[in-house]
mmCIF file of C-alpha atoms in Angstrom:
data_model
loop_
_atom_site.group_PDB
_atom_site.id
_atom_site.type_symbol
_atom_site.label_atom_id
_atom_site.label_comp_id
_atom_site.label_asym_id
_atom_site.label_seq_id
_atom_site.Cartn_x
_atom_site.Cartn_y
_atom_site.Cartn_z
ATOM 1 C CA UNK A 1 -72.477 -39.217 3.910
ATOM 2 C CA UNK A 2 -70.118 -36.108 4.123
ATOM 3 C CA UNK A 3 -67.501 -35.338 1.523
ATOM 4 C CA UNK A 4 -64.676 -35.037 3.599
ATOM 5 C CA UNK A 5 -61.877 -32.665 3.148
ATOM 6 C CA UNK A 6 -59.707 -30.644 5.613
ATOM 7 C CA UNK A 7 -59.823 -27.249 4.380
ATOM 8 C CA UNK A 8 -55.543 -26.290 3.700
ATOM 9 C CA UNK A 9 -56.137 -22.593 4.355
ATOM 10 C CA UNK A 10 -57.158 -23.044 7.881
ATOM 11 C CA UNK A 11 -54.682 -22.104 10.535
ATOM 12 C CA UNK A 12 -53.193 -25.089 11.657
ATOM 13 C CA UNK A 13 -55.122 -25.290 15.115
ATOM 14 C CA UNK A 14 -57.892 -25.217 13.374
ATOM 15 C CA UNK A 15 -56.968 -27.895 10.994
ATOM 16 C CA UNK A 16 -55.811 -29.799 13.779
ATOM 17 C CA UNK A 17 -59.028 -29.579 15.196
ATOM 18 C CA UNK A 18 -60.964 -30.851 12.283
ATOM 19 C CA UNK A 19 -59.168 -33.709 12.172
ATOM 20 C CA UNK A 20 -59.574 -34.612 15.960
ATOM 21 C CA UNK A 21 -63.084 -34.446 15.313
ATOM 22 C CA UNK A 22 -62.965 -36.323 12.585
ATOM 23 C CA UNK A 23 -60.334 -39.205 14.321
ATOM 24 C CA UNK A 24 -63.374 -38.980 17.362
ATOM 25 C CA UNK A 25 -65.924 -39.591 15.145
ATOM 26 C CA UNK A 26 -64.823 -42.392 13.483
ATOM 27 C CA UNK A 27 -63.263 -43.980 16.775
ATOM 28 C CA UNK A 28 -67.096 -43.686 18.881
ATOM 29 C CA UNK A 29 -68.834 -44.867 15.882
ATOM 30 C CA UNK A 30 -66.651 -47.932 15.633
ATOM 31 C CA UNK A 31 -66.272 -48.668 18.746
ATOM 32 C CA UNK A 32 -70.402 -48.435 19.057
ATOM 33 C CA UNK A 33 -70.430 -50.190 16.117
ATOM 34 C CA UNK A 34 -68.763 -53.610 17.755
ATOM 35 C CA UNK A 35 -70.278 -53.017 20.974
ATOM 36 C CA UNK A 36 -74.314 -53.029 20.174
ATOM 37 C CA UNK A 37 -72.710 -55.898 17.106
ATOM 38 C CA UNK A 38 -71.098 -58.366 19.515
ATOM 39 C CA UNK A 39 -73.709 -57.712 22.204
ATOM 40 C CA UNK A 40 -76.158 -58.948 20.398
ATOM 41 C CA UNK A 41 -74.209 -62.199 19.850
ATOM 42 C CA UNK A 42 -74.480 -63.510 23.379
ATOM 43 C CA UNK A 43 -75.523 -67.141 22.799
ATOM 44 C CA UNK A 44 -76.933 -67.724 26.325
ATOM 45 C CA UNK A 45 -80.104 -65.450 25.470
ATOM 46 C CA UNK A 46 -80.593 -68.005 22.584
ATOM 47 C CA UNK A 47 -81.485 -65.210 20.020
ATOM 48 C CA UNK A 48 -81.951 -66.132 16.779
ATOM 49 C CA UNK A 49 -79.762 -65.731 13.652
ATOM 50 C CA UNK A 50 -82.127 -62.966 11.744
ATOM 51 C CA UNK A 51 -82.486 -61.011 15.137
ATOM 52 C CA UNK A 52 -78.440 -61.250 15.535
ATOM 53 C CA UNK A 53 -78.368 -59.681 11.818
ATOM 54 C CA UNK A 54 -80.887 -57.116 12.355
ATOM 55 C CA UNK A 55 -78.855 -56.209 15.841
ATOM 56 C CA UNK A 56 -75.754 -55.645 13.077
ATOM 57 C CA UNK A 57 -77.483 -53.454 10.850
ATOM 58 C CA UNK A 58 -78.749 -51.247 13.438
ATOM 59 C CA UNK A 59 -75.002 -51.163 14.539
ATOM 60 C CA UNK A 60 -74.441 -49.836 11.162
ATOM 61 C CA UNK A 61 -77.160 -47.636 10.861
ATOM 62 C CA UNK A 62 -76.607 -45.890 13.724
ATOM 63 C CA UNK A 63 -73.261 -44.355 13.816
ATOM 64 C CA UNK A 64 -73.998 -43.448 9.910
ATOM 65 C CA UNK A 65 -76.883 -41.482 11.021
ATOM 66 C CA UNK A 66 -74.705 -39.684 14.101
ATOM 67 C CA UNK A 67 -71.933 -39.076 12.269
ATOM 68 C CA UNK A 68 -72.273 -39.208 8.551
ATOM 69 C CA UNK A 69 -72.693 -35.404 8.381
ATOM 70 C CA UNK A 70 -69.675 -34.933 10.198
ATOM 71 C CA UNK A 71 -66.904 -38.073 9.268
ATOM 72 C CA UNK A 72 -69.399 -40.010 6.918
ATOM 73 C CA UNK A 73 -69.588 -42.800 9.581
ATOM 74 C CA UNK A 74 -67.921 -45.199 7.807
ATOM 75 C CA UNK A 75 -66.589 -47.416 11.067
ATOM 76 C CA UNK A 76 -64.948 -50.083 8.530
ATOM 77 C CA UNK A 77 -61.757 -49.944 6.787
ATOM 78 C CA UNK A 78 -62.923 -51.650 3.847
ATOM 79 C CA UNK A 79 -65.077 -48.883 3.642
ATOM 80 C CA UNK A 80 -62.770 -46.031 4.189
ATOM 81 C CA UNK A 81 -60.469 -47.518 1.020
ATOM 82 C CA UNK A 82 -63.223 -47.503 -1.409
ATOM 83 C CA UNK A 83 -64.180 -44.119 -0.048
ATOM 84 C CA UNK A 84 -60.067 -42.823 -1.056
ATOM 85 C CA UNK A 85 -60.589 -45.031 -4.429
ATOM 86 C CA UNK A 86 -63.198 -43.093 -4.802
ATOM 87 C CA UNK A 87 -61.545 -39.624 -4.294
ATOM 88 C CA UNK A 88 -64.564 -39.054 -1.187
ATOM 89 C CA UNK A 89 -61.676 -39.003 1.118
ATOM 90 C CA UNK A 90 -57.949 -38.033 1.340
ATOM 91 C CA UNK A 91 -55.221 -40.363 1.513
ATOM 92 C CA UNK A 92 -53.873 -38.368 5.065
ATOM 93 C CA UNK A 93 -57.481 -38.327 6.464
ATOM 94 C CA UNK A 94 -58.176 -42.402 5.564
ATOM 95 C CA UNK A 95 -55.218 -43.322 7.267
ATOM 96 C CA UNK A 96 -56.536 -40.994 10.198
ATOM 97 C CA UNK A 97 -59.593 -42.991 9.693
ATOM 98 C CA UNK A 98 -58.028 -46.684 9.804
ATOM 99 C CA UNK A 99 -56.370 -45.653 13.080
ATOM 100 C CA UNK A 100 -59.171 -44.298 14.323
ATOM 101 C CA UNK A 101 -61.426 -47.343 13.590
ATOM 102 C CA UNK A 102 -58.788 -49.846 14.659
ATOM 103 C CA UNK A 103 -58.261 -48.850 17.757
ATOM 104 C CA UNK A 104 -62.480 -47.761 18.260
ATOM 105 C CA UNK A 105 -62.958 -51.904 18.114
ATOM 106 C CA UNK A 106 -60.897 -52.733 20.412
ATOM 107 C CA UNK A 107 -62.490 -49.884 22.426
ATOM 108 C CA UNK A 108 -65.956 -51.093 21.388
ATOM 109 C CA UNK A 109 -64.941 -54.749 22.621
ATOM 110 C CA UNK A 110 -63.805 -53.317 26.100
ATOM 111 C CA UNK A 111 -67.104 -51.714 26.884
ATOM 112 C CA UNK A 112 -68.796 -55.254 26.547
ATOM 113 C CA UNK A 113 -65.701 -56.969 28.774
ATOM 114 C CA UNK A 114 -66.792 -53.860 31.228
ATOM 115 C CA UNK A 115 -70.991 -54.563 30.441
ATOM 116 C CA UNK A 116 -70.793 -58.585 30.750
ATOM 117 C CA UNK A 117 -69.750 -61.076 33.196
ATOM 118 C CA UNK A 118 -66.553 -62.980 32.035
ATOM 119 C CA UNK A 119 -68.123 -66.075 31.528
ATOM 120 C CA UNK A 120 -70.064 -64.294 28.388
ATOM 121 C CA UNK A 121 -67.483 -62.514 26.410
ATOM 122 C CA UNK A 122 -64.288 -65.482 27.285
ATOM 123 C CA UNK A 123 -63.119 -67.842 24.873
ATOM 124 C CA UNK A 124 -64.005 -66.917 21.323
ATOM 125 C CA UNK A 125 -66.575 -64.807 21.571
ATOM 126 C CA UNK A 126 -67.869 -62.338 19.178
ATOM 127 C CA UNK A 127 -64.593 -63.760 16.852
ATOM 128 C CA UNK A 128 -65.655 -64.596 13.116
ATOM 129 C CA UNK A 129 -64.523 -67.902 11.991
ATOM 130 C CA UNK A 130 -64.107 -69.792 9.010
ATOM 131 C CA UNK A 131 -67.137 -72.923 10.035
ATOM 132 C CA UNK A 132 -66.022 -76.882 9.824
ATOM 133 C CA UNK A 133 -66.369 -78.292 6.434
ATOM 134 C CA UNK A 134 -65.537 -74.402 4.385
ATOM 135 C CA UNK A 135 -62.505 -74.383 2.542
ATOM 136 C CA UNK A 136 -60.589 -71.700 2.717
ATOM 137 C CA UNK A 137 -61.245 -70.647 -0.651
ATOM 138 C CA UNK A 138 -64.866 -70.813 -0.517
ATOM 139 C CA UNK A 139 -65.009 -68.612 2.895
ATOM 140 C CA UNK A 140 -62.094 -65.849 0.714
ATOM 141 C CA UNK A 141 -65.121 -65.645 -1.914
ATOM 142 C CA UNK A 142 -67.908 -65.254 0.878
ATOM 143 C CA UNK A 143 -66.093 -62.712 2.597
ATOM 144 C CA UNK A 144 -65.337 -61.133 -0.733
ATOM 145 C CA UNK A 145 -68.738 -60.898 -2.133
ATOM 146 C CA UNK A 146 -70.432 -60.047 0.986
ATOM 147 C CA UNK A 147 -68.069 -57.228 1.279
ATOM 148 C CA UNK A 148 -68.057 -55.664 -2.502
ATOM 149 C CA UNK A 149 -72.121 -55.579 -1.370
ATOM 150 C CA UNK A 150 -71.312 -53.239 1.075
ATOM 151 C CA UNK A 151 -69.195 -51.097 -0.968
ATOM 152 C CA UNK A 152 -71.125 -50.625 -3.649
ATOM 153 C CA UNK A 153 -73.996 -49.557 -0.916
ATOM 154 C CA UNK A 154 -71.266 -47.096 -0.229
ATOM 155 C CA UNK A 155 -70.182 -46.360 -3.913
ATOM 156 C CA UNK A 156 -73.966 -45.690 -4.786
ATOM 157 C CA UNK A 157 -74.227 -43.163 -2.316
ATOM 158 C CA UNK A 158 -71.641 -41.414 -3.332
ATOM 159 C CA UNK A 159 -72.853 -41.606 -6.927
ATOM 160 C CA UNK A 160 -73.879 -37.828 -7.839
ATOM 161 C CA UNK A 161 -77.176 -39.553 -9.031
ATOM 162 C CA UNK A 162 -78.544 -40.157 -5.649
ATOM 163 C CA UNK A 163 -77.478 -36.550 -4.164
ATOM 164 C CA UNK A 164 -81.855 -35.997 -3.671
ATOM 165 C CA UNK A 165 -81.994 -39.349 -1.987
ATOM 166 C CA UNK A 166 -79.895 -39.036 1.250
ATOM 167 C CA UNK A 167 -82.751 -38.889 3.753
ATOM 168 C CA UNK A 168 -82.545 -42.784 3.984
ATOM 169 C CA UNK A 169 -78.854 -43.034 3.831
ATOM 170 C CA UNK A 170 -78.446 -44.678 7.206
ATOM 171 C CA UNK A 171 -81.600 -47.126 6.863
ATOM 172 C CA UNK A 172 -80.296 -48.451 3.347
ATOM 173 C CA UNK A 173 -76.507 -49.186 5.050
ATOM 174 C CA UNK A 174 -78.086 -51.203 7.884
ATOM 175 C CA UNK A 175 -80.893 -52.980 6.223
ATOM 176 C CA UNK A 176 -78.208 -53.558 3.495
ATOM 177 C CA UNK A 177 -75.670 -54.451 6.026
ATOM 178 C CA UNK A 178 -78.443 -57.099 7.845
ATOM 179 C CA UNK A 179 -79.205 -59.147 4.683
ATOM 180 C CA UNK A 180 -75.130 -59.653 3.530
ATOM 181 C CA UNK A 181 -74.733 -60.574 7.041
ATOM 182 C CA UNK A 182 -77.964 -63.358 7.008
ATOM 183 C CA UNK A 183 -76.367 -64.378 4.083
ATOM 184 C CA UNK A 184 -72.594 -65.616 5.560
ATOM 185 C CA UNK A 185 -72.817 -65.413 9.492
ATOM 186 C CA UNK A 186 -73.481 -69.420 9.191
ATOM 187 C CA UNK A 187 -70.215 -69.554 6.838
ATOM 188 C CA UNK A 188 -67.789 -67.091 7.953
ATOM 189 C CA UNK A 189 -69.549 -65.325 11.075
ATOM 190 C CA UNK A 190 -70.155 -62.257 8.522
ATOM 191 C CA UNK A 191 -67.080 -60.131 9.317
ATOM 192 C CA UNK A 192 -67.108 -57.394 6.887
ATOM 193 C CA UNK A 193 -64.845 -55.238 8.833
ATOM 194 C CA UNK A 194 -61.200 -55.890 9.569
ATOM 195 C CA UNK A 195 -61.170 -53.700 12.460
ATOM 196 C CA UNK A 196 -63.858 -55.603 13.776
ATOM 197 C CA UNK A 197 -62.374 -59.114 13.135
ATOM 198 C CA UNK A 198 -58.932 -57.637 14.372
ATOM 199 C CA UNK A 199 -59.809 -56.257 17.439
ATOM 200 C CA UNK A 200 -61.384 -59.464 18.650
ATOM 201 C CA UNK A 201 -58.666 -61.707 17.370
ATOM 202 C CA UNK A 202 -55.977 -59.827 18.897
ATOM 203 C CA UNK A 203 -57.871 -60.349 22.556
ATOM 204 C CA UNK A 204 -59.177 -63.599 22.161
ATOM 205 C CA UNK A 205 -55.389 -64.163 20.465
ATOM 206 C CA UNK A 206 -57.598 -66.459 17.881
ATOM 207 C CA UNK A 207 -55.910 -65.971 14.289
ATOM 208 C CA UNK A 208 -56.914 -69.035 12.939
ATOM 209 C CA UNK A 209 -57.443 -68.404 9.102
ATOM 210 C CA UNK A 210 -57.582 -64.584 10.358
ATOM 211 C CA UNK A 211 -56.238 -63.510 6.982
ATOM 212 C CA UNK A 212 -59.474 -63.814 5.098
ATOM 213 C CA UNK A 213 -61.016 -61.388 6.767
ATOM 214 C CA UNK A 214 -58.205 -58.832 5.623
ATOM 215 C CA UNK A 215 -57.691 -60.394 2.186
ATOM 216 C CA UNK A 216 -61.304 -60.459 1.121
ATOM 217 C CA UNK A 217 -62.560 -57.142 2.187
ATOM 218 C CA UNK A 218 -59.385 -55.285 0.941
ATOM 219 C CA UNK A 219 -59.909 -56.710 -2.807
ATOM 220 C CA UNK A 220 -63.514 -56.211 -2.458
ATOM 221 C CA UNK A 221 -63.030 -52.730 -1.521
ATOM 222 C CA UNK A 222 -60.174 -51.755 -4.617
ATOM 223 C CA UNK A 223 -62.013 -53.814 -7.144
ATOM 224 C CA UNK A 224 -65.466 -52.891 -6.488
ATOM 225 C CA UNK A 225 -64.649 -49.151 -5.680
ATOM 226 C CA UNK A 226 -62.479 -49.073 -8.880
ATOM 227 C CA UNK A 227 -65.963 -50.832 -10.784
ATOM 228 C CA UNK A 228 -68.146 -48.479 -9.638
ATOM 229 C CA UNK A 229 -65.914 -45.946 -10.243
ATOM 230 C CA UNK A 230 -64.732 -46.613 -13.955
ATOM 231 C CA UNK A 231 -67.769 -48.356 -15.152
ATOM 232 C CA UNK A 232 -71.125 -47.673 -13.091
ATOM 233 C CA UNK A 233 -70.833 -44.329 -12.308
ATOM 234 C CA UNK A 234 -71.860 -41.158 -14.383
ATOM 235 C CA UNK A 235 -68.240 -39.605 -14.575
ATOM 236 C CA UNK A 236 -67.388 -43.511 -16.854
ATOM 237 C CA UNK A 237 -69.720 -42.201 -19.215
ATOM 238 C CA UNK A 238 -68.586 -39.294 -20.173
#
């Protein structure tokens, strides 16, 4: 996944460039990212929960392998905060990337109201919800553990440690991805991605309990990048 940083001594067309590629990166991968996700979710095909969890994971593996050389893929804003915590990415260029990955869901979520007939994508669909008989604190620590999972899949890539083991980068995000999503799409429809969870909200206009699925990923991502960070990683201990 690519260390970014926009180079200051640039001319400015050229910086301004670099981050347009960057902002298109991020915004296709997302938006790929929710459309091969939710697609995969159609419940009239009667697919089964593991192959709706693999279908995830490949939506995560493949936008890090098309753009992780070029924005580090990272198509989740949870993500993108560990990735500032962690000093991969500059405070300008992750709030280039939360744009970016906001508006590539709902982007994402139009291609499948343009690939489906209405009576496939209406209602609810493809909206994570807290499931009858969760509290709402139980779904908060679902959502939270599921998501520190993910950033610490990030976090250990980033770890200096692993710099000779970056050929499987994009297999280890989506198999990774695939197992913490088996593990709460029966709970809390495994959101792990505001963007995701906003974009579909906002068009479904379904916000039931829609605050977990900012609170829990955001202190996932500052707690476990600030772990990782402080404690786990080689640079703690020194």
């Amino acid at each position: 996944m690519a260390d970014v940083q926009i180079d200051n001594e640039k001319p400015i067309k050229q910086r301004l460039w670099d981050c347009f590629v960057l902002f298109l990166a991020e915004l296709l991968g997302t938006a790929l990212y929710v459309y091969i996700g939710c697609i995969s979710s159609v419940g009239v095909f009667n697919i089964t929960t593991i192959a709706t969890c693999l279908a995830w994971g490949f939506a995560v593996l493949l936008p890090v392998q098309w753009f992780g050389c070029i924005s580090g893929g990272f198509v989740n804003p949870a993500v993108t905060l560990a990735a500032a915590i962690y000093q991969k990415l500059s405070i300008v260029n992750a709030l280039l990337y939360f744009v970016a990955q906001l508006l590539g869901a709902f982007l994402g979520y139009g291609f499948i109201i343009g690939s489906l007939p209405k009576n496939l994508w209406n209602y609810d669909f493809c909206v994570p919800k807290v499931q009858v008989g969760l509290e709402i604190w139980q779904a908060l620590l679902i959502e939270y553990f599921v998501t520190l999972g993910l950033v610490w899949i990030a976090c250990a890539c980033w770890d200096p440690r692993n710099k000779e083991n970056t050929d499987s980068i994009s297999i280890r995000f989506g198999l990774g991805y695939a197992g913490l999503c088996l593990a709460s799409i029966n709970f809390t429809g495994a959101s792990l991605n505001p963007a995701r969870a906003f974009a579909t909200a906002v068009i479904h206009m379904y916000f039931k309990n829609h605050w977990v699925y900012w609170v829990s990923p955001i202190l996932a991502s500052v707690t476990g990048s600030l772990l990782y960070k402080y404690v786990f990683s080689r640079d703690a201990e020194k």
